[in-house]
PDB file of C-alpha atoms in Angstrom:
ATOM      1  CA  ASP A   1       8.958   1.462  17.395  1.00  0.00           C
ATOM      2  CA  THR A   2       6.792   0.063  14.586  1.00  0.00           C
ATOM      3  CA  GLU A   3       5.998   3.378  13.012  1.00  0.00           C
ATOM      4  CA  VAL A   4       6.801   4.965   9.684  1.00  0.00           C
ATOM      5  CA  THR A   5       6.632   8.743   9.855  1.00  0.00           C
ATOM      6  CA  GLN A   6       6.177  11.126   6.960  1.00  0.00           C
ATOM      7  CA  THR A   7       6.521  14.885   6.758  1.00  0.00           C
ATOM      8  CA  PRO A   8       4.854  17.103   5.889  1.00  0.00           C
ATOM      9  CA  LYS A   9       1.279  15.860   6.223  1.00  0.00           C
ATOM     10  CA  HIS A  10       0.064  18.350   3.646  1.00  0.00           C
ATOM     11  CA  LEU A  11       1.949  20.239   0.952  1.00  0.00           C
ATOM     12  CA  VAL A  12       0.743  22.794  -1.542  1.00  0.00           C
ATOM     13  CA  MET A  13       3.216  23.852  -4.211  1.00  0.00           C
ATOM     14  CA  GLY A  14       3.338  25.700  -7.469  1.00  0.00           C
ATOM     15  CA  MET A  15       4.603  24.176 -10.678  1.00  0.00           C
ATOM     16  CA  THR A  16       7.914  26.033 -10.423  1.00  0.00           C
ATOM     17  CA  ASN A  17       8.641  25.134  -6.798  1.00  0.00           C
ATOM     18  CA  LYS A  18      11.136  22.632  -5.439  1.00  0.00           C
ATOM     19  CA  LYS A  19      10.083  20.707  -2.376  1.00  0.00           C
ATOM     20  CA  SER A  20      10.932  17.462  -0.605  1.00  0.00           C
ATOM     21  CA  LEU A  21       8.930  14.761   1.119  1.00  0.00           C
ATOM     22  CA  LYS A  22      10.554  12.924   3.986  1.00  0.00           C
ATOM     23  CA  CYS A  23      10.052   9.451   5.390  1.00  0.00           C
ATOM     24  CA  GLU A  24      11.675   7.808   8.415  1.00  0.00           C
ATOM     25  CA  GLN A  25      11.562   4.378  10.037  1.00  0.00           C
ATOM     26  CA  HIS A  26      13.470   2.921  12.978  1.00  0.00           C
ATOM     27  CA  MET A  27      12.493  -0.716  12.639  1.00  0.00           C
ATOM     28  CA  GLY A  28      15.788  -1.734  11.049  1.00  0.00           C
ATOM     29  CA  HIS A  29      14.027  -2.420   7.774  1.00  0.00           C
ATOM     30  CA  ARG A  30      16.302  -2.615   4.736  1.00  0.00           C
ATOM     31  CA  ALA A  31      13.700  -1.969   2.046  1.00  0.00           C
ATOM     32  CA  MET A  32      11.817   1.300   1.616  1.00  0.00           C
ATOM     33  CA  TYR A  33       9.228   2.319  -0.919  1.00  0.00           C
ATOM     34  CA  TRP A  34       7.449   5.329  -2.410  1.00  0.00           C
ATOM     35  CA  TYR A  35       3.888   4.941  -3.661  1.00  0.00           C
ATOM     36  CA  LYS A  36       1.520   7.407  -5.304  1.00  0.00           C
ATOM     37  CA  GLN A  37      -2.206   7.097  -4.666  1.00  0.00           C
ATOM     38  CA  LYS A  38      -4.968   9.000  -6.424  1.00  0.00           C
ATOM     39  CA  ALA A  39      -8.411   9.271  -4.868  1.00  0.00           C
ATOM     40  CA  LYS A  40     -10.377   5.992  -4.833  1.00  0.00           C
ATOM     41  CA  LYS A  41      -7.501   4.170  -6.546  1.00  0.00           C
ATOM     42  CA  PRO A  42      -4.951   1.667  -5.229  1.00  0.00           C
ATOM     43  CA  PRO A  43      -1.395   2.733  -4.417  1.00  0.00           C
ATOM     44  CA  GLU A  44       0.958   2.653  -7.397  1.00  0.00           C
ATOM     45  CA  LEU A  45       4.595   1.802  -6.815  1.00  0.00           C
ATOM     46  CA  MET A  46       7.090   4.505  -7.775  1.00  0.00           C
ATOM     47  CA  PHE A  47      10.460   3.514  -6.306  1.00  0.00           C
ATOM     48  CA  VAL A  48      12.004   0.762  -4.215  1.00  0.00           C
ATOM     49  CA  TYR A  49      15.228   1.050  -2.254  1.00  0.00           C
ATOM     50  CA  SER A  50      16.990  -1.998  -0.925  1.00  0.00           C
ATOM     51  CA  TYR A  51      20.012  -1.592   1.352  1.00  0.00           C
ATOM     52  CA  GLU A  52      20.040   2.101   0.452  1.00  0.00           C
ATOM     53  CA  LYS A  53      20.342   1.413  -3.265  1.00  0.00           C
ATOM     54  CA  LEU A  54      17.637   2.075  -5.838  1.00  0.00           C
ATOM     55  CA  SER A  55      16.243  -1.306  -6.763  1.00  0.00           C
ATOM     56  CA  ILE A  56      13.123  -0.466  -8.764  1.00  0.00           C
ATOM     57  CA  ASN A  57      12.119   2.670 -10.654  1.00  0.00           C
ATOM     58  CA  GLU A  58       8.693   2.250 -12.175  1.00  0.00           C
ATOM     59  CA  SER A  59       9.418   4.604 -15.084  1.00  0.00           C
ATOM     60  CA  VAL A  60       8.634   7.612 -12.935  1.00  0.00           C
ATOM     61  CA  PRO A  61       9.161  11.051 -14.574  1.00  0.00           C
ATOM     62  CA  SER A  62      12.435  12.716 -13.662  1.00  0.00           C
ATOM     63  CA  ARG A  63      10.601  15.542 -11.888  1.00  0.00           C
ATOM     64  CA  PHE A  64      10.417  13.021  -9.027  1.00  0.00           C
ATOM     65  CA  SER A  65      13.854  12.263  -7.601  1.00  0.00           C
ATOM     66  CA  PRO A  66      14.272   9.788  -4.740  1.00  0.00           C
ATOM     67  CA  GLU A  67      17.122   9.774  -2.279  1.00  0.00           C
ATOM     68  CA  CYS A  68      18.058   7.375   0.511  1.00  0.00           C
ATOM     69  CA  PRO A  69      20.641   9.130   2.748  1.00  0.00           C
ATOM     70  CA  ASN A  70      20.799   6.198   5.190  1.00  0.00           C
ATOM     71  CA  SER A  71      18.944   3.046   6.136  1.00  0.00           C
ATOM     72  CA  SER A  72      16.323   4.930   8.152  1.00  0.00           C
ATOM     73  CA  LEU A  73      15.538   7.818   5.832  1.00  0.00           C
ATOM     74  CA  LEU A  74      13.938   8.133   2.429  1.00  0.00           C
ATOM     75  CA  ASN A  75      13.330  11.407   0.633  1.00  0.00           C
ATOM     76  CA  LEU A  76      11.396  12.298  -2.477  1.00  0.00           C
ATOM     77  CA  HIS A  77      12.528  15.510  -4.138  1.00  0.00           C
ATOM     78  CA  LEU A  78       9.945  17.290  -6.251  1.00  0.00           C
ATOM     79  CA  HIS A  79      10.628  19.801  -9.004  1.00  0.00           C
ATOM     80  CA  ALA A  80       8.491  21.281 -11.774  1.00  0.00           C
ATOM     81  CA  LEU A  81       5.479  19.162 -10.936  1.00  0.00           C
ATOM     82  CA  GLN A  82       2.218  19.212 -12.849  1.00  0.00           C
ATOM     83  CA  PRO A  83      -1.319  19.535 -11.408  1.00  0.00           C
ATOM     84  CA  GLU A  84      -1.943  15.880 -12.306  1.00  0.00           C
ATOM     85  CA  ASP A  85       0.793  14.955  -9.817  1.00  0.00           C
ATOM     86  CA  SER A  86      -1.539  15.968  -6.997  1.00  0.00           C
ATOM     87  CA  ALA A  87      -2.078  12.834  -4.912  1.00  0.00           C
ATOM     88  CA  LEU A  88      -1.380  11.100  -1.603  1.00  0.00           C
ATOM     89  CA  TYR A  89       2.268  10.026  -1.478  1.00  0.00           C
ATOM     90  CA  LEU A  90       2.862   7.039   0.733  1.00  0.00           C
ATOM     91  CA  CYS A  91       6.124   5.751   2.106  1.00  0.00           C
ATOM     92  CA  ALA A  92       6.503   2.161   3.289  1.00  0.00           C
ATOM     93  CA  SER A  93       9.199  -0.117   4.622  1.00  0.00           C
ATOM     94  CA  SER A  94       9.721  -3.853   4.998  1.00  0.00           C
ATOM     95  CA  GLN A  95      12.383  -6.154   6.420  1.00  0.00           C
ATOM     96  CA  GLY A  96      13.528  -7.212   2.984  1.00  0.00           C
ATOM     97  CA  LEU A  97      12.615  -7.835  -0.610  1.00  0.00           C
ATOM     98  CA  GLY A  98      11.530 -10.854  -2.526  1.00  0.00           C
ATOM     99  CA  GLY A  99       8.862 -13.386  -1.670  1.00  0.00           C
ATOM    100  CA  GLY A 100       8.574 -14.421   1.932  1.00  0.00           C
ATOM    101  CA  ALA A 101       6.540 -14.105   5.066  1.00  0.00           C
ATOM    102  CA  TYR A 102       8.717 -11.264   6.324  1.00  0.00           C
ATOM    103  CA  ASN A 103       7.660  -8.893   3.604  1.00  0.00           C
ATOM    104  CA  GLU A 104       4.779  -7.219   5.334  1.00  0.00           C
ATOM    105  CA  GLN A 105       4.984  -3.563   4.430  1.00  0.00           C
ATOM    106  CA  PHE A 106       4.534  -0.878   7.057  1.00  0.00           C
ATOM    107  CA  PHE A 107       3.051   2.319   5.670  1.00  0.00           C
ATOM    108  CA  GLY A 108       3.331   5.888   6.831  1.00  0.00           C
ATOM    109  CA  PRO A 109       0.249   8.150   6.991  1.00  0.00           C
ATOM    110  CA  GLY A 110       1.149   9.825   3.715  1.00  0.00           C
ATOM    111  CA  THR A 111       1.700  13.357   2.443  1.00  0.00           C
ATOM    112  CA  ARG A 112      -1.266  14.946   0.714  1.00  0.00           C
ATOM    113  CA  LEU A 113       0.277  16.905  -2.174  1.00  0.00           C
ATOM    114  CA  THR A 114      -1.556  19.567  -4.138  1.00  0.00           C
ATOM    115  CA  VAL A 115       0.120  21.123  -7.176  1.00  0.00           C
ATOM    116  CA  LEU A 116      -1.359  24.418  -8.307  1.00  0.00           C
TER     117      LEU A 116
ATOM    118  CA  SER B   1      -1.431  -3.207 -16.063  1.00  0.00           C
ATOM    119  CA  GLN B   2      -0.602  -5.994 -13.623  1.00  0.00           C
ATOM    120  CA  GLN B   3      -3.239  -4.743 -11.225  1.00  0.00           C
ATOM    121  CA  GLY B   4      -5.648  -7.194  -9.681  1.00  0.00           C
ATOM    122  CA  GLU B   5      -9.372  -6.792  -9.611  1.00  0.00           C
ATOM    123  CA  GLU B   6     -11.475  -6.743  -6.477  1.00  0.00           C
ATOM    124  CA  ASP B   7     -15.103  -7.531  -6.171  1.00  0.00           C
ATOM    125  CA  PRO B   8     -17.316  -5.925  -5.085  1.00  0.00           C
ATOM    126  CA  GLN B   9     -16.081  -2.348  -5.544  1.00  0.00           C
ATOM    127  CA  ALA B  10     -18.318  -1.269  -2.672  1.00  0.00           C
ATOM    128  CA  LEU B  11     -20.114  -3.183   0.046  1.00  0.00           C
ATOM    129  CA  SER B  12     -22.557  -1.913   2.644  1.00  0.00           C
ATOM    130  CA  ILE B  13     -23.643  -4.166   5.518  1.00  0.00           C
ATOM    131  CA  GLN B  14     -25.132  -3.974   8.977  1.00  0.00           C
ATOM    132  CA  GLU B  15     -23.017  -4.352  12.089  1.00  0.00           C
ATOM    133  CA  GLY B  16     -22.773  -7.984  13.104  1.00  0.00           C
ATOM    134  CA  GLU B  17     -22.996  -9.311   9.550  1.00  0.00           C
ATOM    135  CA  ASN B  18     -20.125 -10.944   7.714  1.00  0.00           C
ATOM    136  CA  ALA B  19     -18.324  -9.193   4.856  1.00  0.00           C
ATOM    137  CA  THR B  20     -16.700 -11.067   1.998  1.00  0.00           C
ATOM    138  CA  MET B  21     -14.368  -9.497  -0.525  1.00  0.00           C
ATOM    139  CA  ASN B  22     -12.845 -11.226  -3.512  1.00  0.00           C
ATOM    140  CA  CYS B  23      -9.619 -10.564  -5.355  1.00  0.00           C
ATOM    141  CA  SER B  24      -8.309 -11.850  -8.657  1.00  0.00           C
ATOM    142  CA  TYR B  25      -4.766 -11.320  -9.843  1.00  0.00           C
ATOM    143  CA  LYS B  26      -2.939 -11.809 -13.102  1.00  0.00           C
ATOM    144  CA  THR B  27       0.664 -12.845 -12.496  1.00  0.00           C
ATOM    145  CA  SER B  28       2.400 -15.515 -10.425  1.00  0.00           C
ATOM    146  CA  ILE B  29       2.878 -14.545  -6.808  1.00  0.00           C
ATOM    147  CA  ASN B  30       5.003 -15.593  -3.833  1.00  0.00           C
ATOM    148  CA  ASN B  31       2.379 -14.468  -1.371  1.00  0.00           C
ATOM    149  CA  LEU B  32      -0.823 -12.459  -1.221  1.00  0.00           C
ATOM    150  CA  GLN B  33      -1.422  -9.785   1.359  1.00  0.00           C
ATOM    151  CA  TRP B  34      -4.490  -7.876   2.473  1.00  0.00           C
ATOM    152  CA  TYR B  35      -4.347  -4.287   3.631  1.00  0.00           C
ATOM    153  CA  ARG B  36      -6.864  -1.914   5.112  1.00  0.00           C
ATOM    154  CA  GLN B  37      -6.959   1.847   4.561  1.00  0.00           C
ATOM    155  CA  ASN B  38      -9.032   4.333   6.472  1.00  0.00           C
ATOM    156  CA  SER B  39     -10.032   7.374   4.438  1.00  0.00           C
ATOM    157  CA  GLY B  40      -6.994   9.331   3.268  1.00  0.00           C
ATOM    158  CA  ARG B  41      -4.615   7.531   5.593  1.00  0.00           C
ATOM    159  CA  GLY B  42      -1.813   5.010   5.267  1.00  0.00           C
ATOM    160  CA  LEU B  43      -2.396   1.323   4.737  1.00  0.00           C
ATOM    161  CA  VAL B  44      -2.333  -1.214   7.548  1.00  0.00           C
ATOM    162  CA  HIS B  45      -1.252  -4.785   6.919  1.00  0.00           C
ATOM    163  CA  LEU B  46      -3.936  -7.303   7.909  1.00  0.00           C
ATOM    164  CA  ILE B  47      -2.766 -10.738   6.866  1.00  0.00           C
ATOM    165  CA  LEU B  48      -0.343 -12.530   4.546  1.00  0.00           C
ATOM    166  CA  ILE B  49      -0.979 -15.895   2.946  1.00  0.00           C
ATOM    167  CA  ARG B  50       1.814 -17.749   1.202  1.00  0.00           C
ATOM    168  CA  SER B  51       1.389 -19.275  -2.224  1.00  0.00           C
ATOM    169  CA  ASN B  52       1.523 -22.809  -0.745  1.00  0.00           C
ATOM    170  CA  GLU B  53      -1.227 -22.085   1.777  1.00  0.00           C
ATOM    171  CA  ARG B  54      -4.930 -22.378   1.089  1.00  0.00           C
ATOM    172  CA  GLU B  55      -6.499 -20.766   4.130  1.00  0.00           C
ATOM    173  CA  LYS B  56      -5.406 -18.602   7.011  1.00  0.00           C
ATOM    174  CA  HIS B  57      -7.138 -17.102  10.039  1.00  0.00           C
ATOM    175  CA  SER B  58      -6.365 -14.084  12.186  1.00  0.00           C
ATOM    176  CA  GLY B  59      -8.940 -13.040  14.754  1.00  0.00           C
ATOM    177  CA  ARG B  60     -12.134 -12.179  12.843  1.00  0.00           C
ATOM    178  CA  LEU B  61     -10.343 -12.454   9.498  1.00  0.00           C
ATOM    179  CA  ARG B  62     -10.294 -15.488   7.245  1.00  0.00           C
ATOM    180  CA  VAL B  63      -8.350 -15.487   3.999  1.00  0.00           C
ATOM    181  CA  THR B  64      -8.395 -18.109   1.282  1.00  0.00           C
ATOM    182  CA  LEU B  65      -6.100 -18.462  -1.702  1.00  0.00           C
ATOM    183  CA  ASP B  66      -6.647 -20.460  -4.882  1.00  0.00           C
ATOM    184  CA  THR B  67      -3.524 -20.192  -7.008  1.00  0.00           C
ATOM    185  CA  SER B  68      -5.050 -22.266  -9.804  1.00  0.00           C
ATOM    186  CA  LYS B  69      -7.755 -19.639 -10.220  1.00  0.00           C
ATOM    187  CA  LYS B  70      -5.469 -16.760  -9.251  1.00  0.00           C
ATOM    188  CA  SER B  71      -7.983 -15.615  -6.691  1.00  0.00           C
ATOM    189  CA  SER B  72      -8.277 -14.853  -2.990  1.00  0.00           C
ATOM    190  CA  SER B  73     -11.047 -13.920  -0.622  1.00  0.00           C
ATOM    191  CA  LEU B  74     -11.168 -12.022   2.653  1.00  0.00           C
ATOM    192  CA  LEU B  75     -13.953 -12.728   5.120  1.00  0.00           C
ATOM    193  CA  ILE B  76     -14.543 -10.411   8.068  1.00  0.00           C
ATOM    194  CA  THR B  77     -16.890 -12.009  10.570  1.00  0.00           C
ATOM    195  CA  ALA B  78     -19.162 -10.171  13.000  1.00  0.00           C
ATOM    196  CA  SER B  79     -18.369  -6.816  11.432  1.00  0.00           C
ATOM    197  CA  ARG B  80     -18.193  -3.626  13.450  1.00  0.00           C
ATOM    198  CA  ALA B  81     -18.677   0.016  12.485  1.00  0.00           C
ATOM    199  CA  ALA B  82     -14.932   0.456  13.033  1.00  0.00           C
ATOM    200  CA  ASP B  83     -14.297  -1.972  10.159  1.00  0.00           C
ATOM    201  CA  THR B  84     -15.496   0.707   7.743  1.00  0.00           C
ATOM    202  CA  ALA B  85     -12.537   1.272   5.409  1.00  0.00           C
ATOM    203  CA  SER B  86     -11.121   0.357   2.005  1.00  0.00           C
ATOM    204  CA  TYR B  87      -9.598  -3.094   1.711  1.00  0.00           C
ATOM    205  CA  PHE B  88      -6.898  -3.940  -0.828  1.00  0.00           C
ATOM    206  CA  CYS B  89      -5.399  -7.229  -1.817  1.00  0.00           C
ATOM    207  CA  ALA B  90      -1.780  -7.124  -2.948  1.00  0.00           C
ATOM    208  CA  GLY B  91       0.092  -9.848  -4.725  1.00  0.00           C
ATOM    209  CA  GLU B  92       3.825 -10.070  -4.227  1.00  0.00           C
ATOM    210  CA  GLY B  93       5.985 -11.253  -7.085  1.00  0.00           C
ATOM    211  CA  ASN B  94       9.096  -9.134  -7.618  1.00  0.00           C
ATOM    212  CA  LYS B  95       7.080  -6.245  -6.175  1.00  0.00           C
ATOM    213  CA  LEU B  96       3.766  -5.674  -4.423  1.00  0.00           C
ATOM    214  CA  THR B  97       0.885  -4.985  -6.827  1.00  0.00           C
ATOM    215  CA  PHE B  98      -2.379  -3.805  -5.343  1.00  0.00           C
ATOM    216  CA  GLY B  99      -5.868  -4.687  -6.440  1.00  0.00           C
ATOM    217  CA  THR B 100      -8.491  -2.064  -7.157  1.00  0.00           C
ATOM    218  CA  GLY B 101      -9.925  -2.247  -3.634  1.00  0.00           C
ATOM    219  CA  THR B 102     -13.294  -2.749  -1.954  1.00  0.00           C
ATOM    220  CA  GLN B 103     -14.906   0.079   0.001  1.00  0.00           C
ATOM    221  CA  LEU B 104     -16.650  -1.453   2.992  1.00  0.00           C
ATOM    222  CA  LYS B 105     -19.230   0.456   4.993  1.00  0.00           C
ATOM    223  CA  VAL B 106     -20.562  -1.092   8.175  1.00  0.00           C
ATOM    224  CA  GLU B 107     -23.668   0.618   9.470  1.00  0.00           C
ATOM    225  CA  LEU B 108     -24.988   0.581  13.002  1.00  0.00           C
TER     226      LEU B 108
END
């Protein structure tokens, strides 16, 4: 299975809501990532988990809270978001971190988030 | 921003023609990767070239890397309508940093 799955595909939420995005991979990858992508822009890294521990936090506002319950799952908890947080949220995984030919990232299809 | 720049921003060609996209990056990298993204979907890895390599081929794809100029190019030969997508270069140092992307349209 070389697939990264993400749920939900679409999410509409108000600024006072709490919601979660979910990501799953069964490739045995030990690194997982959250990216945010605005329309016609490249993905921007938010968080990196390596061996289930937070490795990189790109100064993301605390209204975004990542969680890695186990090596296959990655969640992104959302609370008190702003309309400017509306974007495509992409999850990815790779075998490991650091330079090397094994660091191809596999991306999920994304969750299209709209904050009203 | 550590983001790389891609050139051109948009490219429109006829099916069967070759498409060339260029990427420049700012920081030292361990490898450079190219990804493809169909509209509103996830990214698909195309090819990875290591910092000690100068050229790499995969099917209709040819990638070059010039670390002295901090630049890379992606050539798609004999393009097809199905190649229509956005293409991103991504340099890997301590993390993957994506370029601004090239929107390729291949017309029948």
